[in-house]
Amino acid sequence: MRFSFAGPEKRLTSDGEKESGHQRVLPGISHHVCPTLTRSCFFTFCALEMSKAGALDLASGLGGKIEKDDVLSAVDKYEKYHASFGGLDEERKANYTDMVNKYYDLATSFYEYGWGESFHFAPRWKGESLRESIKRHEHFLALQLGLKPGQKVLDVGCGIGGPLREIARFSSTSVTGLNNNEYQITRGKTLNRVAGVEQTCSFEKADFMKMPFPENSFDAVYAIEATCHAPDAVGCYKEIYRVLKPGQSFAAYEWCMTDAFDPNNRDHLKIKAEIELGDGLPDIRSTRQCLAALKEAGFEVIWEKDLAKDSPLPWYLPLDTSHFSLNSFRLTAIGRFFTKNMVMALEYVGLAPKGSQRVQSFLEKAAEGLVAGGKKEIFTPLYFFLARKPQIES
Ligand SMILES: C[S@@+](CC[C@H](N)C(=O)[O-])C[C@H]1O[C@@H](n2cnc3c(N)ncnc32)[C@H](O)[C@@H]1O
């Protein structure tokens, strides 16, 4: 999973004041729970001291729109979709809405606590912080799309809108975020208000397989690590093609298996299954399948590249337990140990719903799978392409 030390910053309002979300949900709680402190609660307090708002917001957001009493059974149902629990990819594809929404209801709070407002990886230069690399990766898309002030842009699978706010401000465009997860949209709207971008940034709750926009609506479309959730890439790209104006561009970062992936290698298959379970994916397509799907949908591919290939620092570095960084402390082995104990304690004292530790552990599996997939170069989250809808449809 994606842990960083971004939690405290994200809760600052544009005036630099802290949001008081934890007071809203947890009035006077700490005094009542002190007598029941266990050893793991000690670790919890260490972590809370480091990031009070982050930790308590993590607890209050856990489960997203799922009723707190239903979180445990949602975790059960979610896990059963996946290979290590006997699930089949056909079932995941047929039930993608339920599977992906359960995943994001369960995982969003962890994402935000760990990774900040943008839920994606990035290639990284030496001397560049994780946060800087994430923003640069967003700016790169804006540059490739050639965004101009006043244009109408669509962000497909926008999360809580970190990239959308950044790209709108960077390029002076209006960006609509399409997302099928209600909890993330609610959170995104709050963050838009905090950032003061409600005039140019908006959200639409819908499935990217059936978009609620007329054809030829947008001057540009992008997707960041989102269309990997689609049960069918051609169907998804065709929808993007339909809503894009002729002659305009679509750019994306896709999660893919590379040419080094061997479907007959059990170790490779195990890594792929860990990533699918830990990241809510029906199946991970190869770079070649994505490219073929783009062409089948009608796009002209301008250029494409796995950006992981020449990244000076590997994209998975923040998740690698052998790496230590004070700037991204929560990602380190020790930081993850704190988080694990903190979640255990929060669940024990009833501040986090039952099932929270199970979510934390499948996200931990995801981190292991991602690092192993990255090290073996069989998986990349950085498959970039720029494609154009022809001016005159052939
Ligand atoms: C890994 S997150 C990336 C979010 C965002 N692009 C970012 O980089 O911060 C994937 C996003 O895709 C959204 N998503 C997945 N399936 C979707 C679907 N069928 N329709 C619309 N959004 C979807 C999820 O809800 C989530 O917001």
Coordinates of C-alpha atoms and ligand atoms in Angstrom, one line a residue:
M1 CA 0.0 0.0 0.0
R2 CA 1.0 3.6 -0.4
F3 CA 2.2 5.0 2.8
S4 CA 3.9 8.4 3.1
F5 CA 4.2 11.1 5.7
A6 CA 1.7 13.3 3.9
G7 CA -1.2 13.0 6.4
P8 CA -0.6 16.1 8.5
E9 CA -0.1 18.4 5.5
K10 CA -3.3 17.3 3.7
R11 CA -5.4 18.4 6.6
L12 CA -4.3 22.0 6.3
T13 CA -6.8 24.4 4.9
S14 CA -5.8 27.0 2.3
D15 CA -5.4 29.4 5.2
G16 CA -3.0 27.1 6.9
E17 CA -5.5 26.1 9.7
K18 CA -6.0 22.6 10.6
E19 CA -9.4 20.9 9.8
S20 CA -11.0 19.6 12.9
G21 CA -12.4 16.4 11.5
H22 CA -11.1 14.3 14.4
Q23 CA -13.0 16.5 16.9
R24 CA -16.1 16.0 14.9
V25 CA -16.0 12.2 15.2
L26 CA -14.2 11.6 18.4
P27 CA -15.3 14.0 21.1
G28 CA -13.5 13.3 24.4
I29 CA -12.6 9.8 23.4
S30 CA -8.9 9.7 24.4
H31 CA -9.5 10.0 28.2
H32 CA -11.9 7.0 28.1
V33 CA -9.6 4.7 26.2
C34 CA -6.4 5.5 28.2
P35 CA -7.0 2.9 31.0
T36 CA -7.3 0.2 28.4
L37 CA -4.0 0.9 26.7
T38 CA -2.1 -2.2 25.6
R39 CA 1.4 -2.5 24.4
S40 CA 0.2 -1.9 20.8
C41 CA -1.6 1.2 22.0
F42 CA 1.8 2.5 23.2
F43 CA 2.9 2.3 19.6
T44 CA -0.3 3.9 18.5
F45 CA 0.4 6.8 20.7
C46 CA 3.9 7.2 19.2
A47 CA 2.2 7.3 15.8
L48 CA -0.5 9.6 17.0
E49 CA 2.0 12.0 18.4
M50 CA 3.7 12.1 15.0
S51 CA 0.4 12.8 13.1
K52 CA -2.6 13.2 15.3
A53 CA -5.1 14.4 12.7
G54 CA -3.9 11.8 10.1
A55 CA -4.3 8.9 12.5
L56 CA -7.8 9.8 13.8
D57 CA -9.0 10.7 10.3
L58 CA -7.8 7.3 9.2
A59 CA -10.0 5.7 11.8
S60 CA -13.1 7.8 11.1
G61 CA -12.9 7.3 7.3
L62 CA -12.3 3.6 7.4
G63 CA -15.0 1.8 5.5
G64 CA -16.0 4.8 3.5
K65 CA -19.8 4.7 2.8
I66 CA -20.1 1.2 4.2
E67 CA -22.0 1.1 7.6
K68 CA -19.3 0.6 10.3
D69 CA -21.0 -2.6 11.5
D70 CA -20.9 -4.0 7.9
V71 CA -17.2 -3.4 7.3
L72 CA -16.1 -6.8 8.4
S73 CA -18.5 -8.6 6.1
A74 CA -17.6 -6.3 3.3
V75 CA -13.9 -7.3 3.7
D76 CA -15.0 -11.0 3.6
K77 CA -16.9 -10.4 0.4
Y78 CA -14.2 -8.4 -1.1
E79 CA -11.5 -11.0 -0.4
K80 CA -13.6 -13.8 -1.8
Y81 CA -13.5 -12.2 -5.3
H82 CA -9.7 -12.9 -5.4
A83 CA -7.6 -15.8 -6.5
S84 CA -6.0 -16.4 -3.1
F85 CA -9.5 -16.8 -1.6
G86 CA -10.8 -19.0 -4.5
G87 CA -12.2 -16.1 -6.7
L88 CA -12.0 -16.1 -10.5
D89 CA -11.2 -13.2 -12.8
E90 CA -14.4 -13.7 -14.8
E91 CA -16.4 -13.2 -11.5
R92 CA -14.4 -10.1 -10.7
K93 CA -15.1 -8.7 -14.2
A94 CA -18.8 -9.5 -14.0
N95 CA -19.1 -7.8 -10.6
Y96 CA -16.5 -5.1 -11.1
T97 CA -18.7 -2.3 -9.8
D98 CA -19.3 -4.0 -6.5
M99 CA -15.7 -5.3 -6.2
V100 CA -14.0 -2.0 -7.0
N101 CA -16.4 0.1 -4.9
K102 CA -15.9 -2.2 -1.9
Y103 CA -12.2 -1.9 -2.4
Y104 CA -12.2 1.9 -2.4
D105 CA -14.7 2.2 0.5
L106 CA -12.3 0.1 2.5
A107 CA -9.0 1.5 1.3
T108 CA -9.4 5.2 0.6
S109 CA -8.8 6.3 4.1
F110 CA -5.5 4.3 4.2
Y111 CA -4.5 5.8 0.8
E112 CA -5.1 9.4 2.0
Y113 CA -3.4 8.8 5.3
G114 CA -0.4 7.3 3.6
W115 CA -0.1 8.8 0.2
G116 CA -1.9 12.2 0.3
E117 CA -4.4 13.5 -2.2
S118 CA -3.0 11.9 -5.3
F119 CA -3.2 8.1 -5.4
H120 CA -0.6 7.3 -8.0
F121 CA 3.1 6.4 -8.4
A122 CA 5.7 8.4 -10.4
P123 CA 9.1 8.0 -12.0
R124 CA 11.6 9.9 -9.7
W125 CA 14.9 11.7 -10.1
K126 CA 17.7 11.6 -7.6
G127 CA 17.2 14.4 -5.0
E128 CA 13.5 14.8 -5.8
S129 CA 11.0 14.2 -3.0
L130 CA 8.2 11.8 -3.5
R131 CA 5.7 14.6 -3.4
E132 CA 7.6 16.6 -6.1
S133 CA 7.8 13.6 -8.3
I134 CA 4.1 13.0 -8.0
K135 CA 3.3 16.6 -9.1
R136 CA 5.8 16.5 -11.9
H137 CA 4.2 13.3 -13.2
E138 CA 0.8 15.1 -13.3
H139 CA 2.4 18.2 -15.0
F140 CA 3.8 15.8 -17.6
L141 CA 0.3 14.7 -18.6
A142 CA -0.8 18.3 -18.9
L143 CA 2.2 19.1 -21.1
Q144 CA 1.7 16.0 -23.3
L145 CA -2.0 16.9 -23.8
G146 CA -1.0 20.5 -24.7
L147 CA -3.6 21.9 -22.4
K148 CA -4.6 25.5 -23.0
P149 CA -6.3 28.0 -20.6
G150 CA -10.1 27.6 -20.6
Q151 CA -10.2 24.1 -22.1
K152 CA -12.7 21.5 -20.8
V153 CA -10.8 18.4 -19.5
L154 CA -12.0 15.0 -18.2
D155 CA -10.2 13.1 -15.5
V156 CA -11.3 9.4 -15.8
G157 CA -11.3 7.7 -12.4
C158 CA -10.3 10.8 -10.4
G159 CA -9.9 9.5 -6.8
I160 CA -10.4 12.3 -4.3
G161 CA -9.1 14.8 -6.9
G162 CA -5.5 15.4 -6.1
P163 CA -4.3 15.3 -9.7
L164 CA -7.4 17.2 -10.9
R165 CA -6.8 20.2 -8.7
E166 CA -3.1 20.2 -9.6
I167 CA -3.7 20.0 -13.3
A168 CA -6.5 22.6 -13.3
R169 CA -4.3 25.1 -11.5
F170 CA -1.2 24.2 -13.5
S171 CA -2.9 24.6 -16.9
S172 CA -5.8 27.1 -16.1
T173 CA -8.3 24.6 -17.4
S174 CA -11.7 23.3 -16.1
V175 CA -11.5 19.7 -15.0
T176 CA -14.4 17.3 -14.4
G177 CA -13.5 14.3 -12.3
L178 CA -15.4 11.1 -13.2
N179 CA -15.6 8.5 -10.4
N180 CA -17.9 5.7 -9.4
N181 CA -17.1 5.9 -5.7
E182 CA -19.4 8.1 -3.7
Y183 CA -17.2 8.3 -0.6
Q184 CA -14.2 9.6 -2.7
I185 CA -16.5 12.2 -4.4
T186 CA -17.7 13.5 -1.0
R187 CA -14.1 13.7 0.2
G188 CA -13.0 15.4 -3.1
K189 CA -15.7 18.0 -2.9
T190 CA -14.5 19.0 0.6
L191 CA -11.0 19.2 -0.7
N192 CA -12.0 21.3 -3.7
R193 CA -13.7 23.8 -1.3
V194 CA -10.6 23.9 0.9
A195 CA -8.4 24.5 -2.1
G196 CA -10.9 27.1 -3.4
V197 CA -11.2 25.5 -6.9
E198 CA -14.9 24.8 -7.0
Q199 CA -15.3 27.2 -10.0
T200 CA -13.1 25.1 -12.2
C201 CA -13.1 21.6 -10.7
S202 CA -16.1 19.4 -10.4
F203 CA -17.1 15.7 -9.9
E204 CA -19.5 13.4 -11.6
K205 CA -20.5 10.1 -10.0
A206 CA -20.7 7.5 -12.8
D207 CA -19.1 4.4 -14.3
F208 CA -16.4 5.0 -16.9
M209 CA -17.9 2.1 -18.9
K210 CA -21.1 4.2 -19.4
M211 CA -20.3 7.9 -19.2
P212 CA -23.1 10.4 -18.7
F213 CA -21.7 12.9 -21.3
P214 CA -22.8 13.6 -24.8
E215 CA -20.3 12.7 -27.6
N216 CA -17.6 15.2 -28.5
S217 CA -17.8 17.0 -25.1
F218 CA -14.1 17.4 -24.0
D219 CA -11.0 19.1 -25.3
A220 CA -8.8 16.5 -23.6
V221 CA -9.1 13.4 -21.5
Y222 CA -6.6 11.8 -19.1
A223 CA -6.7 8.8 -16.8
I224 CA -4.1 8.1 -14.0
E225 CA -3.9 4.5 -12.8
A226 CA -7.6 4.1 -13.0
T227 CA -8.7 2.4 -16.2
C228 CA -6.9 -0.7 -15.0
H229 CA -10.1 -1.3 -13.0
A230 CA -12.1 -1.6 -16.2
P231 CA -13.4 -5.1 -16.9
D232 CA -12.8 -4.5 -20.6
A233 CA -10.2 -2.0 -21.9
V234 CA -11.8 -1.7 -25.4
G235 CA -15.2 -0.8 -23.9
C236 CA -13.6 1.8 -21.6
Y237 CA -11.4 3.4 -24.3
K238 CA -14.4 3.5 -26.7
E239 CA -16.3 5.6 -24.1
I240 CA -13.4 7.9 -23.8
Y241 CA -13.2 8.2 -27.6
R242 CA -16.9 9.0 -27.8
V243 CA -16.8 11.9 -25.3
L244 CA -13.6 13.4 -26.7
K245 CA -13.8 16.0 -29.5
P246 CA -12.3 15.0 -32.9
G247 CA -8.7 15.8 -33.3
Q248 CA -8.1 16.0 -29.5
S249 CA -6.0 13.8 -27.2
F250 CA -6.3 11.2 -24.5
A251 CA -3.2 10.5 -22.3
A252 CA -2.9 7.9 -19.5
Y253 CA -0.8 6.0 -17.1
E254 CA -1.8 2.3 -17.1
W255 CA -1.0 -0.5 -14.7
C256 CA 0.3 -3.4 -16.8
M257 CA 2.2 -6.6 -16.9
T258 CA 5.3 -6.2 -19.1
D259 CA 6.8 -8.5 -21.7
A260 CA 8.9 -10.0 -18.9
F261 CA 5.8 -11.5 -17.3
D262 CA 5.5 -15.3 -17.9
P263 CA 1.9 -16.6 -17.4
N264 CA 3.4 -20.1 -16.8
N265 CA 5.6 -19.0 -14.0
R266 CA 4.0 -19.6 -10.6
D267 CA 6.0 -16.9 -8.8
H268 CA 4.9 -14.3 -11.4
L269 CA 1.3 -15.5 -11.1
K270 CA 1.4 -15.1 -7.3
I271 CA 2.8 -11.6 -7.6
K272 CA 0.0 -10.7 -10.1
A273 CA -2.7 -12.1 -7.8
E274 CA -1.3 -10.2 -4.8
I275 CA -1.5 -6.9 -6.8
E276 CA -5.0 -7.7 -7.9
L277 CA -6.2 -8.4 -4.4
G278 CA -4.4 -5.5 -2.8
D279 CA -5.5 -3.0 -5.4
G280 CA -9.0 -4.0 -6.4
L281 CA -8.3 -5.1 -10.0
P282 CA -10.3 -7.6 -12.0
D283 CA -7.2 -8.7 -14.1
I284 CA -4.0 -6.9 -15.1
R285 CA -3.6 -6.4 -18.8
S286 CA -0.3 -6.5 -20.6
T287 CA 1.1 -3.3 -22.2
R288 CA 0.5 -4.9 -25.6
Q289 CA -3.2 -5.6 -24.8
C290 CA -3.6 -1.9 -23.8
L291 CA -2.0 -0.7 -27.0
A292 CA -4.2 -3.0 -29.1
A293 CA -7.3 -1.9 -27.2
L294 CA -6.6 1.7 -27.9
K295 CA -6.3 1.1 -31.7
E296 CA -9.4 -1.1 -31.6
A297 CA -11.3 1.8 -30.0
G298 CA -10.4 4.0 -32.9
F299 CA -7.4 6.0 -31.5
E300 CA -4.3 6.9 -33.3
V301 CA -1.4 6.3 -30.9
I302 CA 1.1 9.2 -31.0
W303 CA 3.7 7.6 -28.6
E304 CA 3.8 5.2 -25.8
K305 CA 6.5 4.1 -23.3
D306 CA 6.9 2.3 -20.0
L307 CA 8.3 5.3 -18.0
A308 CA 9.6 2.8 -15.3
K309 CA 12.4 1.9 -17.7
D310 CA 14.5 5.0 -17.3
S311 CA 13.4 6.3 -13.9
P312 CA 16.6 7.0 -12.0
L313 CA 14.9 5.9 -8.8
P314 CA 12.5 3.0 -9.0
W315 CA 8.8 3.9 -8.6
Y316 CA 8.4 1.2 -5.9
L317 CA 11.2 2.6 -3.7
P318 CA 8.9 4.2 -1.2
L319 CA 7.3 0.8 -0.6
D320 CA 10.5 -1.1 -0.4
T321 CA 11.1 -2.1 3.3
S322 CA 14.9 -2.0 2.9
H323 CA 14.6 1.8 2.2
F324 CA 14.4 4.4 5.0
S325 CA 13.4 8.0 4.6
L326 CA 12.3 10.4 7.3
N327 CA 10.3 12.3 4.7
S328 CA 8.2 9.3 3.9
F329 CA 8.5 7.6 7.3
R330 CA 5.1 5.8 7.1
L331 CA 6.3 3.9 4.1
T332 CA 9.3 2.4 5.9
A333 CA 9.3 -0.9 7.6
I334 CA 9.2 0.8 11.0
G335 CA 6.5 3.2 9.9
R336 CA 4.4 0.4 8.6
F337 CA 4.9 -1.5 11.9
F338 CA 3.5 1.6 13.7
T339 CA 0.6 1.8 11.3
K340 CA -0.2 -1.9 11.8
N341 CA -0.2 -1.6 15.6
M342 CA -2.1 1.7 15.5
V343 CA -4.9 0.1 13.4
M344 CA -5.0 -2.9 15.7
A345 CA -5.4 -0.6 18.7
L346 CA -7.9 1.7 17.0
E347 CA -10.0 -1.4 16.2
Y348 CA -9.5 -2.8 19.7
V349 CA -10.9 0.3 21.4
G350 CA -13.7 0.7 18.9
L351 CA -12.5 3.8 17.1
A352 CA -12.0 1.9 13.8
P353 CA -14.6 -0.6 12.6
K354 CA -14.0 -4.3 12.9
G355 CA -12.3 -5.5 9.8
S356 CA -9.8 -2.6 9.6
Q357 CA -6.8 -4.8 10.4
R358 CA -7.8 -7.1 7.6
V359 CA -7.9 -4.2 5.2
Q360 CA -4.5 -3.1 6.4
S361 CA -3.1 -6.6 5.9
F362 CA -4.4 -7.0 2.3
L363 CA -2.9 -3.6 1.6
E364 CA 0.4 -4.8 3.0
K365 CA 0.2 -7.8 0.6
A366 CA -0.3 -5.3 -2.2
A367 CA 2.9 -3.5 -1.2
E368 CA 4.8 -6.8 -1.2
G369 CA 3.4 -7.7 -4.6
L370 CA 4.1 -4.3 -6.1
V371 CA 7.7 -4.3 -4.9
A372 CA 8.3 -7.8 -6.1
G373 CA 6.6 -7.1 -9.5
G374 CA 8.7 -3.9 -9.8
K375 CA 12.0 -5.6 -8.9
K376 CA 11.4 -8.4 -11.4
E377 CA 10.2 -5.8 -14.0
I378 CA 7.2 -7.9 -14.7
F379 CA 4.8 -5.2 -13.7
T380 CA 4.6 -1.4 -14.2
P381 CA 2.2 1.3 -13.0
L382 CA 3.9 3.8 -15.4
Y383 CA 2.8 2.6 -18.9
F384 CA 2.2 6.0 -20.6
F385 CA 0.5 6.6 -23.9
L386 CA -0.7 9.7 -25.8
A387 CA -3.4 8.9 -28.3
R388 CA -5.5 11.1 -30.6
K389 CA -9.1 10.8 -31.9
P390 CA -8.7 11.4 -35.6
Q391 CA -10.2 14.6 -37.0
I392 CA -12.3 12.7 -39.5
E393 CA -13.4 9.3 -38.3
S394 CA -12.3 6.5 -40.7
Ligands
LIG1 C1 -5.8 4.3 -8.0 S1 -7.2 5.3 -8.0 C2 -6.5 6.7 -8.9 C3 -7.2 8.0 -8.6 C4 -6.7 9.2 -9.3 N1 -6.5 9.0 -10.7 C5 -5.3 9.6 -8.6 O1 -4.3 9.4 -9.3 O2 -5.3 10.1 -7.5 C6 -8.4 4.7 -9.2 C7 -9.7 5.4 -9.3 O3 -10.5 4.9 -10.3 C8 -11.9 4.9 -9.9 N2 -12.7 3.9 -10.7 C9 -12.5 2.6 -10.7 N3 -13.4 2.0 -11.5 C10 -14.2 3.0 -11.9 C11 -15.3 3.0 -12.8 N4 -15.8 1.9 -13.3 N5 -15.9 4.2 -13.1 C12 -15.4 5.3 -12.6 N6 -14.3 5.4 -11.8 C13 -13.7 4.2 -11.4 C14 -11.8 4.6 -8.4 O4 -13.0 4.9 -7.7 C15 -10.6 5.4 -8.0 O5 -11.0 6.7 -7.8

